[in-house]
Coordinates of C-alpha atoms and ligand atoms in Angstrom, one line a residue:
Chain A
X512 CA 15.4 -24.1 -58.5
X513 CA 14.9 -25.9 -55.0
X514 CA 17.5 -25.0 -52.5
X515 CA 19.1 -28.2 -50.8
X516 CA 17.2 -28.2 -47.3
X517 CA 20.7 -28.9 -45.8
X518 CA 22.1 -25.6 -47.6
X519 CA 19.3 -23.8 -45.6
X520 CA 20.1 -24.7 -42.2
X521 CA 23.7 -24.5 -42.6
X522 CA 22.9 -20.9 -43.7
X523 CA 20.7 -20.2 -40.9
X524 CA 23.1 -21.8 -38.3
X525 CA 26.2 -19.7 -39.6
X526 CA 23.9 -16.3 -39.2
X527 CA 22.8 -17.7 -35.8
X528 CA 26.2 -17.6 -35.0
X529 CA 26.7 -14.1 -36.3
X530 CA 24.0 -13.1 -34.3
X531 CA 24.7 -15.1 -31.1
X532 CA 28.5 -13.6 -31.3
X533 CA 27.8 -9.7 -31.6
X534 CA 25.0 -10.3 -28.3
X535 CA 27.9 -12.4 -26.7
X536 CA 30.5 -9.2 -27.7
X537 CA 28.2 -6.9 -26.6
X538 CA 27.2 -8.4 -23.1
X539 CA 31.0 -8.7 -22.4
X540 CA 31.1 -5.6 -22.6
X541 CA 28.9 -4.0 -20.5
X542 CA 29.7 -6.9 -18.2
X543 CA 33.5 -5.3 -18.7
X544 CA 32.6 -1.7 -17.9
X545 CA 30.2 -2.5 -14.9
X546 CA 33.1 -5.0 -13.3
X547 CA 36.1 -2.7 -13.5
X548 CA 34.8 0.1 -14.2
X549 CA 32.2 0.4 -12.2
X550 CA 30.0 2.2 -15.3
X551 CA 26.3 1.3 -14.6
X552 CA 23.2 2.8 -14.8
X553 CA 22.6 4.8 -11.3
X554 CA 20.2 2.6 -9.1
X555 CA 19.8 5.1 -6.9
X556 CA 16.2 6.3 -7.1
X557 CA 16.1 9.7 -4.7
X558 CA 13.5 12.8 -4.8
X559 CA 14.1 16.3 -4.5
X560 CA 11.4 19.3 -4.8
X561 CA 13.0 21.4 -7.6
X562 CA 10.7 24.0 -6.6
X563 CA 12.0 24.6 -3.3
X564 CA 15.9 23.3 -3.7
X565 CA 17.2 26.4 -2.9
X566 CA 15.3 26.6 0.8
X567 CA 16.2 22.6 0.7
X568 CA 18.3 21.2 3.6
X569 CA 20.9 20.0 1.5
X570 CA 21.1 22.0 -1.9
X571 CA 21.1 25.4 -0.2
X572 CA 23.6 27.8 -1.6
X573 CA 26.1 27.6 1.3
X574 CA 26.0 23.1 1.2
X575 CA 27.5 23.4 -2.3
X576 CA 30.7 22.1 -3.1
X577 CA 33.0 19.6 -1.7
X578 CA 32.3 18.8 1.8
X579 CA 34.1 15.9 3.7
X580 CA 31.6 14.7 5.9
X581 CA 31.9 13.7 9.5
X582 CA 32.1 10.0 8.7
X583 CA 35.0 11.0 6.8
X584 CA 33.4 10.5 3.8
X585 CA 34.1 13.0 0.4
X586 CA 30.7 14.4 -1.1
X587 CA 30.2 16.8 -3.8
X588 CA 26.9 18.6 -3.9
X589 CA 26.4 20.1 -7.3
X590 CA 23.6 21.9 -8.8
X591 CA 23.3 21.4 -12.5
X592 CA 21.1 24.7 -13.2
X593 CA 20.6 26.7 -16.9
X594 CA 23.2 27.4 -17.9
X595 CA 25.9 26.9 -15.1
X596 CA 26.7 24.9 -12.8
X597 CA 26.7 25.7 -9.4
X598 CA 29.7 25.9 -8.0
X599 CA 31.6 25.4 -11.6
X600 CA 34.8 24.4 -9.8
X601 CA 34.9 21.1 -7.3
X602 CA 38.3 20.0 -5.5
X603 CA 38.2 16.2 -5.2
X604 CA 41.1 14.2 -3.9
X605 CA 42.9 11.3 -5.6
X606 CA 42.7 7.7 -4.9
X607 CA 40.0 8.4 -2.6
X608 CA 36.4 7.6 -2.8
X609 CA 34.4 10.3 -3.8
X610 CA 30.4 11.0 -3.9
X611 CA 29.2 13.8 -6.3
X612 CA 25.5 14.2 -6.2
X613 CA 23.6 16.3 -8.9
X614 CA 20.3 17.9 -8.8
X615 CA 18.6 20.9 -11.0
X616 CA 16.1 23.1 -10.2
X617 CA 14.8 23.4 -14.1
X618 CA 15.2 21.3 -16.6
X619 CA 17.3 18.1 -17.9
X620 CA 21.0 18.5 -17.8
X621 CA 23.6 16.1 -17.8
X622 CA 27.2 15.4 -16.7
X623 CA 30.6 13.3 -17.8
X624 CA 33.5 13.5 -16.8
X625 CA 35.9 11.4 -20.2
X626 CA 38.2 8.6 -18.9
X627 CA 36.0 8.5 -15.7
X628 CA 33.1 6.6 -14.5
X629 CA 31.3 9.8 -13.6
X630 CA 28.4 10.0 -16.7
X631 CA 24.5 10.5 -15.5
X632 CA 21.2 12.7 -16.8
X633 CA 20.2 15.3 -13.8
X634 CA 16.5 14.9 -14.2
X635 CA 14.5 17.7 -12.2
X636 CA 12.8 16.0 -9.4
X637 CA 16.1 13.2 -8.6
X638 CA 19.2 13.5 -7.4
X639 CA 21.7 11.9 -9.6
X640 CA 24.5 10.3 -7.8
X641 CA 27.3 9.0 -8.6
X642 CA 30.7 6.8 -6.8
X643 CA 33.6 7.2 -8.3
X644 CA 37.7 7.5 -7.9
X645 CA 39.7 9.5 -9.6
X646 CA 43.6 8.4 -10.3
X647 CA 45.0 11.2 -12.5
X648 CA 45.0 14.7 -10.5
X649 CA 44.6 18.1 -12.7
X650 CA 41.8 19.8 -13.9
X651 CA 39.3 17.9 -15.7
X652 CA 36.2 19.1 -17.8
X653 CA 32.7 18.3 -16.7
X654 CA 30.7 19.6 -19.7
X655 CA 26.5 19.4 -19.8
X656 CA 25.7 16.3 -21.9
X657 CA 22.3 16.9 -22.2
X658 CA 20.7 20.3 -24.4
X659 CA 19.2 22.1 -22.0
X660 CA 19.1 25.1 -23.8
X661 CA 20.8 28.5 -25.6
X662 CA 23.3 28.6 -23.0
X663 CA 24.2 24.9 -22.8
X664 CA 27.5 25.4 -24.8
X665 CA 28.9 27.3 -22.0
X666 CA 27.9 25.2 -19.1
X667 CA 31.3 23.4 -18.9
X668 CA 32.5 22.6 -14.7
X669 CA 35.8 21.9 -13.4
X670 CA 36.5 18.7 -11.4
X671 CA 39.9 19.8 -10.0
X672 CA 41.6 16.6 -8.5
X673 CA 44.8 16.6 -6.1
X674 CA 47.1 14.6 -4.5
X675 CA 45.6 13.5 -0.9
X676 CA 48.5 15.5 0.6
X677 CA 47.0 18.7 -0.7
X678 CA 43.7 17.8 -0.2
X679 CA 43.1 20.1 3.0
X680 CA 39.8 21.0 3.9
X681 CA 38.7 23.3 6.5
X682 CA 37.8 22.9 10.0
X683 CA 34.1 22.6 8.8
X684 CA 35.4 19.8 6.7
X685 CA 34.3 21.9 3.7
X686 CA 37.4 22.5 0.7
X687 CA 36.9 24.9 -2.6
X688 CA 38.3 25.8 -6.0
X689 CA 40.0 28.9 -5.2
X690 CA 38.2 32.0 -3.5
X691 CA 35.2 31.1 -2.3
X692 CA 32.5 33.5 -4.0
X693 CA 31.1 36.2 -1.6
X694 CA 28.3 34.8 0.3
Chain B
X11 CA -8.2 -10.9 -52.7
X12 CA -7.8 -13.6 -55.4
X13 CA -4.1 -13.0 -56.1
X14 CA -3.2 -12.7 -52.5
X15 CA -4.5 -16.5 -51.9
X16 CA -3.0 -17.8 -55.0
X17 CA 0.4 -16.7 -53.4
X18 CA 0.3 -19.0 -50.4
X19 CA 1.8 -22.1 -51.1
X20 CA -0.9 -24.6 -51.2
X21 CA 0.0 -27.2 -47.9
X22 CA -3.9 -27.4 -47.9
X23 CA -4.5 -24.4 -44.9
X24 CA -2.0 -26.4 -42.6
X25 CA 0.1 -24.4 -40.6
X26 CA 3.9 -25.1 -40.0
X27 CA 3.2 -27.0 -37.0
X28 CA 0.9 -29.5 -39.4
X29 CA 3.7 -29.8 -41.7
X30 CA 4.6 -33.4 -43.1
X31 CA 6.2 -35.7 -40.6
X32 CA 9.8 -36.0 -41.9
X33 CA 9.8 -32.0 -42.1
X34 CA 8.8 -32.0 -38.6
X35 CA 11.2 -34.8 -37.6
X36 CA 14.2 -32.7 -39.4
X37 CA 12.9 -29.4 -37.2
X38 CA 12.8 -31.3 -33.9
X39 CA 16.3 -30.5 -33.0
X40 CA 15.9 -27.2 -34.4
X41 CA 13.1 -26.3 -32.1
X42 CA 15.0 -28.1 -29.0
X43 CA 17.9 -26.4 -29.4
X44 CA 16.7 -23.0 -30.4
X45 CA 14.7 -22.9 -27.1
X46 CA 17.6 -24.4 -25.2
X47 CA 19.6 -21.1 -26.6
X48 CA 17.3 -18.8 -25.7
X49 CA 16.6 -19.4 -22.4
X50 CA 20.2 -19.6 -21.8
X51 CA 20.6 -16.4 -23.1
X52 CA 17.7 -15.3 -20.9
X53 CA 19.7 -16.8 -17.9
X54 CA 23.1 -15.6 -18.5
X55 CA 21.4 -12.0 -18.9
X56 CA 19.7 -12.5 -15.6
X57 CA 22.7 -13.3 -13.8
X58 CA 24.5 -10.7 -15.4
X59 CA 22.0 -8.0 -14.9
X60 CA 20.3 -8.7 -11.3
X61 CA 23.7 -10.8 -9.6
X62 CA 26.8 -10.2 -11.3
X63 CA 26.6 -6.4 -11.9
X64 CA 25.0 -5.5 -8.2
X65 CA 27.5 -7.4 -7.3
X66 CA 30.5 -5.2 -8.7
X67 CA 28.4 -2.1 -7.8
X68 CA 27.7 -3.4 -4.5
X69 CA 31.1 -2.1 -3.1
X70 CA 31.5 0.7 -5.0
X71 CA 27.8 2.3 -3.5
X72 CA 28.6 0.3 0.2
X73 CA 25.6 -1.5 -0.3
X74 CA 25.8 -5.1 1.0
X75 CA 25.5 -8.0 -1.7
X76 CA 21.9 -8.9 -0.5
X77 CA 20.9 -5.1 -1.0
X78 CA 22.4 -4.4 -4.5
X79 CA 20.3 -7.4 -5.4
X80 CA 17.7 -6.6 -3.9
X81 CA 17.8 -3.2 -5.9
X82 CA 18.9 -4.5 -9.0
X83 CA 15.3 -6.7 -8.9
X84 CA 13.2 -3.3 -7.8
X85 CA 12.2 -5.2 -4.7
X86 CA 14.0 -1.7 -2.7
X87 CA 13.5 0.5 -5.1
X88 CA 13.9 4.1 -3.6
X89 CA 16.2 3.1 -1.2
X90 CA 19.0 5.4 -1.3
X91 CA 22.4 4.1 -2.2
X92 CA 24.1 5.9 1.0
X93 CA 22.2 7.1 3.4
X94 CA 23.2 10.5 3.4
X95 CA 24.0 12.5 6.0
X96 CA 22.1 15.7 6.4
X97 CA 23.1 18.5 6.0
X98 CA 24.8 20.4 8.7
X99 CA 24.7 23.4 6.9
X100 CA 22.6 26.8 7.5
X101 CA 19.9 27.2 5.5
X102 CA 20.5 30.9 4.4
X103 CA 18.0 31.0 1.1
X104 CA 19.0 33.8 -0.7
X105 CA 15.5 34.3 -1.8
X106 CA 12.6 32.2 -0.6
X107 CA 10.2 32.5 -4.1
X108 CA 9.7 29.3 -5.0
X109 CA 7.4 29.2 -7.8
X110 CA 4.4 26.3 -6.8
X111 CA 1.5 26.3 -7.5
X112 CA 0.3 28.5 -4.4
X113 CA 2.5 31.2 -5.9
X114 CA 1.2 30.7 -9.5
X115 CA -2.3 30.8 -8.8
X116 CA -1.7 34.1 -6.7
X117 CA -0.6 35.3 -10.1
X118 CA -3.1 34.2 -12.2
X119 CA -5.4 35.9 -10.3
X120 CA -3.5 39.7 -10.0
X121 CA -5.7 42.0 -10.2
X122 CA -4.9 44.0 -12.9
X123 CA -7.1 46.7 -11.8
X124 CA -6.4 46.9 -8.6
X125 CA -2.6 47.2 -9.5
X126 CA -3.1 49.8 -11.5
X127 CA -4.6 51.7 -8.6
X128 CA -1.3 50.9 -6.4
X129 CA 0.8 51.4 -9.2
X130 CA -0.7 54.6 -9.6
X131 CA -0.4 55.7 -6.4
X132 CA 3.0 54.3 -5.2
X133 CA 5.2 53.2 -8.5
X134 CA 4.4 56.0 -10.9
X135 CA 6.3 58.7 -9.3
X136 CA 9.6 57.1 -9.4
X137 CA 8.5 54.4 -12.1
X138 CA 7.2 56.4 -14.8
X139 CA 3.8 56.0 -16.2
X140 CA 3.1 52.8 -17.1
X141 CA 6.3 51.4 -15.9
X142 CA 8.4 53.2 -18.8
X143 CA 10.6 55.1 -16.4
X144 CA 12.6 57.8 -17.7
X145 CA 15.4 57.9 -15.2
X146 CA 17.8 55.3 -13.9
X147 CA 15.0 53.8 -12.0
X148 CA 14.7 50.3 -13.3
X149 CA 11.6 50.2 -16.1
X150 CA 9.0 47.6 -15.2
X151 CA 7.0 47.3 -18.3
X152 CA 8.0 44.4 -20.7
X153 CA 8.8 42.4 -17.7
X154 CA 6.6 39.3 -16.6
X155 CA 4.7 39.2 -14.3
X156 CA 7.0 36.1 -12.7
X157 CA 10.0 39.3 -13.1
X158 CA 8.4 41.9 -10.8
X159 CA 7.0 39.5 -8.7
X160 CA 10.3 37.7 -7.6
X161 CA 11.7 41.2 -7.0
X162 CA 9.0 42.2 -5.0
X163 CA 8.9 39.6 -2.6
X164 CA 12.3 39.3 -2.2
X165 CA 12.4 43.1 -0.9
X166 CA 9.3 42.0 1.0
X167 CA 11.3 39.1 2.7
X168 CA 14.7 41.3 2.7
X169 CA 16.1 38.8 -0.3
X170 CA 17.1 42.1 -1.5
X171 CA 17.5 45.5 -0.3
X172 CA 17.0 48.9 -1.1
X173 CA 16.3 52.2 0.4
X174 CA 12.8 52.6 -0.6
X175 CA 11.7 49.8 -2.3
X176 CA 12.2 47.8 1.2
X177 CA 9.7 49.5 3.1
X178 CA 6.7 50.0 -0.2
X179 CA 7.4 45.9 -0.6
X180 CA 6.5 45.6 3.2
X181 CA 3.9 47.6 2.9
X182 CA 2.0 45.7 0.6
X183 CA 0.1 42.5 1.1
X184 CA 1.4 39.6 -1.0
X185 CA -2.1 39.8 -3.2
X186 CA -0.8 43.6 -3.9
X187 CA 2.2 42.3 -5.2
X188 CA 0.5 39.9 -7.1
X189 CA -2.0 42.6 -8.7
X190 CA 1.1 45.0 -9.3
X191 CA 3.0 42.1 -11.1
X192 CA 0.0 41.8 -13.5
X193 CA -0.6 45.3 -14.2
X194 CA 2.7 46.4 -15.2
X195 CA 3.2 42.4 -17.2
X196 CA -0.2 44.1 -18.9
X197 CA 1.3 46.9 -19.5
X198 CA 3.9 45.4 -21.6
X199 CA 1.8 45.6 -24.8
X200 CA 2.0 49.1 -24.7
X201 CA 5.5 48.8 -24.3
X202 CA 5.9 46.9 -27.2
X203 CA 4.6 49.1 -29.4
X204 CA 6.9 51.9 -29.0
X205 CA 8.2 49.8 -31.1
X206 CA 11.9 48.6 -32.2
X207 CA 15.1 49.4 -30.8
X208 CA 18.3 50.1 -32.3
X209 CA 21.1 48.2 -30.7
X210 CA 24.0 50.2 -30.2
X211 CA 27.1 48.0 -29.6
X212 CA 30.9 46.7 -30.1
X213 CA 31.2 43.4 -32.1
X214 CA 33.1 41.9 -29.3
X215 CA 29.9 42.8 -26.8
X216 CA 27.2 41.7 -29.3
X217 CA 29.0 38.4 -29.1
X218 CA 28.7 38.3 -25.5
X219 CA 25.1 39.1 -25.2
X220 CA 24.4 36.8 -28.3
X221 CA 26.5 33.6 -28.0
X222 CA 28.7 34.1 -25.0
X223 CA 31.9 32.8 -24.7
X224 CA 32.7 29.3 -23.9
X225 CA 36.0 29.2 -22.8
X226 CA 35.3 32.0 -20.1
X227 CA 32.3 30.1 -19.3
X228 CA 29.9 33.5 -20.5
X229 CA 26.8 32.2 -21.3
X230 CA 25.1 34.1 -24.0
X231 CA 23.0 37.3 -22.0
X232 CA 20.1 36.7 -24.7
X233 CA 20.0 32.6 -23.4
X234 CA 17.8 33.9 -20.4
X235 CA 17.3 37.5 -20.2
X236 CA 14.6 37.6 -23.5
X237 CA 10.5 37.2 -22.7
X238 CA 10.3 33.1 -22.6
X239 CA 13.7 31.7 -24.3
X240 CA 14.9 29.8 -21.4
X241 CA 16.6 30.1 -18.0
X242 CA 14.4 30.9 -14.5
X243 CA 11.2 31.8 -15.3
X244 CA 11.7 35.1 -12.9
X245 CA 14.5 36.4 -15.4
X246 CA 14.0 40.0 -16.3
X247 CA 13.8 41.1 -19.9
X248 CA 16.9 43.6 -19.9
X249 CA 16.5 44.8 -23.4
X250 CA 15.6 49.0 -23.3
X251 CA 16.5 48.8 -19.6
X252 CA 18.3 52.2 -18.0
X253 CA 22.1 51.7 -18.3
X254 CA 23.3 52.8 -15.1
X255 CA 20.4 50.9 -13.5
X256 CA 21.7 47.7 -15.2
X257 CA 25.6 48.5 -14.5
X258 CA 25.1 49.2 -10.8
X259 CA 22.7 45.8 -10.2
X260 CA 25.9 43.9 -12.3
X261 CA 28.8 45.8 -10.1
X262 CA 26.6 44.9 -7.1
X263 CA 26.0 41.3 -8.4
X264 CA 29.8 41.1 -8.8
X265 CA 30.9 41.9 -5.4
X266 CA 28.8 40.0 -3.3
X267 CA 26.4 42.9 -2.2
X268 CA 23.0 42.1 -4.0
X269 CA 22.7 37.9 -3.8
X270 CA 18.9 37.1 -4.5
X271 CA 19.8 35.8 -7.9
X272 CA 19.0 31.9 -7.1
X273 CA 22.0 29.7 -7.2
X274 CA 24.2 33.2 -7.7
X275 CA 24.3 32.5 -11.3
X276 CA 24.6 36.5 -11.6
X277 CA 26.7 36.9 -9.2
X278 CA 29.1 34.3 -10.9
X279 CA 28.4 35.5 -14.1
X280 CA 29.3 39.6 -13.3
X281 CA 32.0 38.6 -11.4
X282 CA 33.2 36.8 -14.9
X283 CA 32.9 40.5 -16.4
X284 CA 35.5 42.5 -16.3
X285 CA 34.6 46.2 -15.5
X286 CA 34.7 47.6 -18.7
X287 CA 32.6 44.8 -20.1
X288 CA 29.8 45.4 -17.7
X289 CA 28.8 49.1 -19.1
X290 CA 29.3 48.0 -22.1
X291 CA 26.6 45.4 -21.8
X292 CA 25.1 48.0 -19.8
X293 CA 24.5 50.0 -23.1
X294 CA 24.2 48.0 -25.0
X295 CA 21.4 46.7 -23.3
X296 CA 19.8 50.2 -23.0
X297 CA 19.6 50.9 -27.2
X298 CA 17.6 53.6 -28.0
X299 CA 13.9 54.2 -26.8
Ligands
LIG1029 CU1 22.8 21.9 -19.0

């Protein structure tokens, strides 16, 4: 039996369109999350020595943490190591701009933060960094993303976010969860 | 070979593109359009991806328009979103091992013999033979040679303190340490052949060695401290260890007073222990030689 030529390209044109709406759908939204959302692949393409980290300049043990800066300018200098995260606690305020930057000394981790922007591998050798804004204030979960090993079920941080009126750093600009581990 | 030319249509070896003029005339607008779409497609995607998206971003990462496109195209690739501001901070390493390739190839070359003959002479006493101490000095054999290593050189550099150990650390060259590491690391087979120990434990502190616990934020003991699972490469095989050696270094991890675990993940991790949960861990760590 010989199929009308006209049949075929009506067929082909209706399965074009299929095909040209679930691109169109899917463009939107990425278009959607990168606009207001500000979800994007990081850009930001920054070494660091994993080797030498903890003798670094700026992912020494006592440069952990939330720090605002003298620019006025909130960063959050995390260490994603196996199987913790160092510090595993972060005070962030609301509504304001915030920086966290990631790196690990050993081997691929990764980070989200759910109903956030805040989502990126830690590749040994980069620093991961992301922008971000958080609205709600409470404690929210920062879980590894990525299996980095036996311990990676327990490598869970805190991202504790509060009101700007509580958000009180330290003369050295510097604010932690709680106690600040003895140094 | 016969069957497989008998199944192409016979359009006498002409392809598509030689196909009869009023198939090529109904195709025409086919061909027009269907390029027309894609490089549409290709354009919108461009826009999207190198214009439109930097251009949201651009803000967010206080990068000017012309730089997030610039990025977004790979022309400045490596430039940093924000130029960040270093660090005022002190560098205070709290040990300065850093494991390149310097360090490694010291190690690969220990001498094993010659670390005997320094073992010998300075570890044995308090040691044991062979590493297999019989006190609440720490045991060296079954550890790496990464393990003994770290230690060493972080007494050397004052990482780590001790009443003796300090000054037999300083008193060594770094190549001692290194031929040390190897001969008790050697050692290690002999170790191993003592053969298996019994595990002596609560259900509740098996599950803390073995799996951790999540919602404390415990990661499993077993993760790192086992001969090449995971976790820093310097972490020391605990298993058969002296108990009170392993509940002091945890109590003294806990508050603050011995910090040359990189990052403090011990120090977080034994100040997560309550007290009790420490010399249990303790023993059960020790089993039975
Ligand atoms: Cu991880």
């Amino acid at each position: 039996m010989a199929i009308d030529e006209g049949a075929i390209l009506k067929s082909e044109l209706r399965w074009a369109m299929v095909v040209g709406g679930i691109v169109l759908v899917i463009l939107s939204a990425i278009l959607f999350a990168a606009l207001s959302m500000h979800i994007n692949p990081p850009s930001n393409r920054e070494f660091a020595d994993p080797k030498t980290l903890h003798t670094s300049d700026e992912f020494t043990e006592a440069n952990l943490g939330t720090r605002v800066e003298p620019d006025g300018k909130v960063v959050a200098r995390i260490i994603a190591t196996q199987f913790n995260f160092v510090p595993d606690c972060i005070v962030v305020p609301a509504g304001r701009d915030v920086t966290l930057r990631f790196t690990t000394p050993d081997v691929i981790h990764g980070i989200l933060v759910a109903g956030t922007n805040v989502n990126t591998m830690i590749v040994p050798g980069y620093v991961a960094q992301v922008h971000t804004r958080f609205t709600r204030t409470g404690d929210l979960m920062m879980p590894c993303h990525e299996y980095c090993g036996l311990g990676h079920s327990q490598m869970i941080a805190t991202v504790r976010v509060v009101p700007p009126g509580a958000f009180r750093p330290a003369a050295d600009g510097r604010i932690a969860c709680g106690e600040r581990r003895p140094a | 070979m016969a069957r497989q030319t008998d199944l192409v249509p016979d359009d006498g070896g002409v392809s598509p593109a030689g196909a009869p003029a009023e198939q090529r005339a109904l195709d025409r607008p086919w061909r027009l359009w269907a390029s027309i779409i894609v490089a549409g497609a290709l354009l919108v995607g461009a826009l999207i991806g190198f214009v439109l998206i930097p251009a949201g971003q651009a803000g967010n990462a206080n990068l000017s328009l012309y730089e997030a496109v610039c990025r977004a195209l790979g022309i400045r690739s490596g430039s940093p979103a924000q130029v960040q501001p270093v660090s005022s901070a002190v560098s205070v390493p709290v040990s300065e091992v850093s494991w390149d390739p310097a360090v490694m190839r010291i190690l690969a070359e220990g001498n094993s013999r010659r670390g005997a003959a320094i073992a010998a002479q300075t570890c044995a006493s308090c040691h044991g033979d062979k590493g297999l101490s019989q006190s609440d000095v720490p045991a060296l054999a079954g550890q790496s040679p990464y393990a003994i290593y770290k230690q060493l050189a972080d007494y050397r550099s004052g990482a780590r303190a001790h009443p003796q150990m300090t000054g037999v650390a300083k008193a060594l060259s770094v190549p001692d340490l290194a031929a040390v590491s190897a001969y008790f690391a050697a050692a290690s087979k002999e170790y191993a052949a003592i053969g298996a120990r019994d595990l002596v434990s609560e259900v509740e502190i098996e599950r803390l060695a073995r799996e951790g616990n999540s919602r404390r934020r415990i990661p499993a003991c077993l993760s790192c401290h086992l001969n090449g699972v995971g976790g820093p490469i310097e972490t020391p095989v605990i298993i058969g260890q002296n108990d009170d050696y392993l509940l002091a270094q945890m109590n003294a991890y806990a508050s603050g007073q011995r910090r040359n675990d990189v990052y403090g993940r011990m120090r977080d991790i034994s100040a997560k222990l309550t007290p009790a949960e420490r010399a249990a861990l303790a023993r059960y760590f020790q089993g039975t030689l």
